[in-house]
Short mmCIF file of C-alpha atoms in Angstrom, two decimals:
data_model
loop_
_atom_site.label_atom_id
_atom_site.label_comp_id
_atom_site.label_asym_id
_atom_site.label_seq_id
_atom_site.Cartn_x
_atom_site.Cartn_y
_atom_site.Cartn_z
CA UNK Y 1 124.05 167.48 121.08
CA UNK Y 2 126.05 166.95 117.73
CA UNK Y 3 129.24 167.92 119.51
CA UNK Y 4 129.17 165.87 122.42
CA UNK Y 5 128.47 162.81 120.26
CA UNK Y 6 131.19 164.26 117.49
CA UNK Y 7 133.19 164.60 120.52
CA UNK Y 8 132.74 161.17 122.16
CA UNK Y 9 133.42 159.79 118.84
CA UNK Y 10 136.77 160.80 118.24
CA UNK Y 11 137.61 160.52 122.06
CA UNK Y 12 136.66 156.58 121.59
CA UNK Y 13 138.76 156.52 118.32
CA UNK Y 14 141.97 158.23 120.22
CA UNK Y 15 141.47 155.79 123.07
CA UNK Y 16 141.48 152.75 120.81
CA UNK Y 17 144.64 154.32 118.92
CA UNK Y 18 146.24 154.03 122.68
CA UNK Y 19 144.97 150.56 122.99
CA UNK Y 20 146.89 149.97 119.68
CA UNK Y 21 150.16 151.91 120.88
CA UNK Y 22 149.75 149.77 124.28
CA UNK Y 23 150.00 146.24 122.21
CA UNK Y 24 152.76 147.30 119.92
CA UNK Y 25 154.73 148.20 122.95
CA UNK Y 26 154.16 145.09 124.70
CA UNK Y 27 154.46 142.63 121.79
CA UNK Y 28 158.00 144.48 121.08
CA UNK Y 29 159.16 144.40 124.73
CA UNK Y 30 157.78 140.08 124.87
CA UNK Y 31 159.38 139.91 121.37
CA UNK Y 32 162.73 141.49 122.54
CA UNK Y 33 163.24 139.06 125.73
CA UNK Y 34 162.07 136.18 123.35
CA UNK Y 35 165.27 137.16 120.58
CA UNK Y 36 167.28 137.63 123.44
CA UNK Y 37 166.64 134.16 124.82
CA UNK Y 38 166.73 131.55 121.87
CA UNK Y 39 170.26 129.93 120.34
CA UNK Y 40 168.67 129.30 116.87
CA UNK Y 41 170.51 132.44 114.84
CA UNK Y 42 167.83 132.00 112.52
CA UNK Y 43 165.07 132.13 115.21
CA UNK Y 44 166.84 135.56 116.58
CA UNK Y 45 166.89 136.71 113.20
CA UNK Y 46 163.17 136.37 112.91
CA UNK Y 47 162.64 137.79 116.10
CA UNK Y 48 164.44 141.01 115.54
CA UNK Y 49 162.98 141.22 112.35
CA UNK Y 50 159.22 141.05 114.22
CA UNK Y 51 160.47 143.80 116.91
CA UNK Y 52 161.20 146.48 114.24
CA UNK Y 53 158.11 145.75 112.83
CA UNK Y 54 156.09 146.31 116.36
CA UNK Y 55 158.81 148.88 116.70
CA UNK Y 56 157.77 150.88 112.96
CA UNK Y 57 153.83 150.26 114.65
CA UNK Y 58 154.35 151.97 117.14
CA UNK Y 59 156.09 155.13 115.55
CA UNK Y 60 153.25 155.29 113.13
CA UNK Y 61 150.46 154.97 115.48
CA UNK Y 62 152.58 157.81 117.36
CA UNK Y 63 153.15 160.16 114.37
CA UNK Y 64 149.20 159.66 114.04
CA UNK Y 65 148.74 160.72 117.29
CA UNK Y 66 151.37 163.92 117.33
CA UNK Y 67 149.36 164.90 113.71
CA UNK Y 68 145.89 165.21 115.01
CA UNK Y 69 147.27 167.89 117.69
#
């Protein structure tokens, strides 16, 4: 019984970890087509700035995942 709950826990915790990956790749990919769009240098400059963040998100969330193998 303790290992199908243990187990059910961490397969909930990996599945929310994917829900996190999921959003970090979206808000990059929205964030990317948004920089790509607006004149304002400053506003791209912003924008880029938000897309490596989503972008260094991801790769964490990622090495997270590859570590627990």
């Amino acid at each position: 019984e303790f290992r199908r709950v243990l187990f059910r826990s961490i397969a909930k915790d990996l599945n929310n970890v994917m829900d996190l990956m999921n959003h970090e790749a979206v808000s990059y990919q929205k964030t990317k087509v948004y920089s790509q769009q607006v004149r304002s240098d400053d506003a791209k400059q912003l924008l880029d700035r938000v897309c490596q963040h989503h972008k260094q998100n991801f790769a964490c969330l990622d090495e997270f995942i590859t570590s627990q193998k």
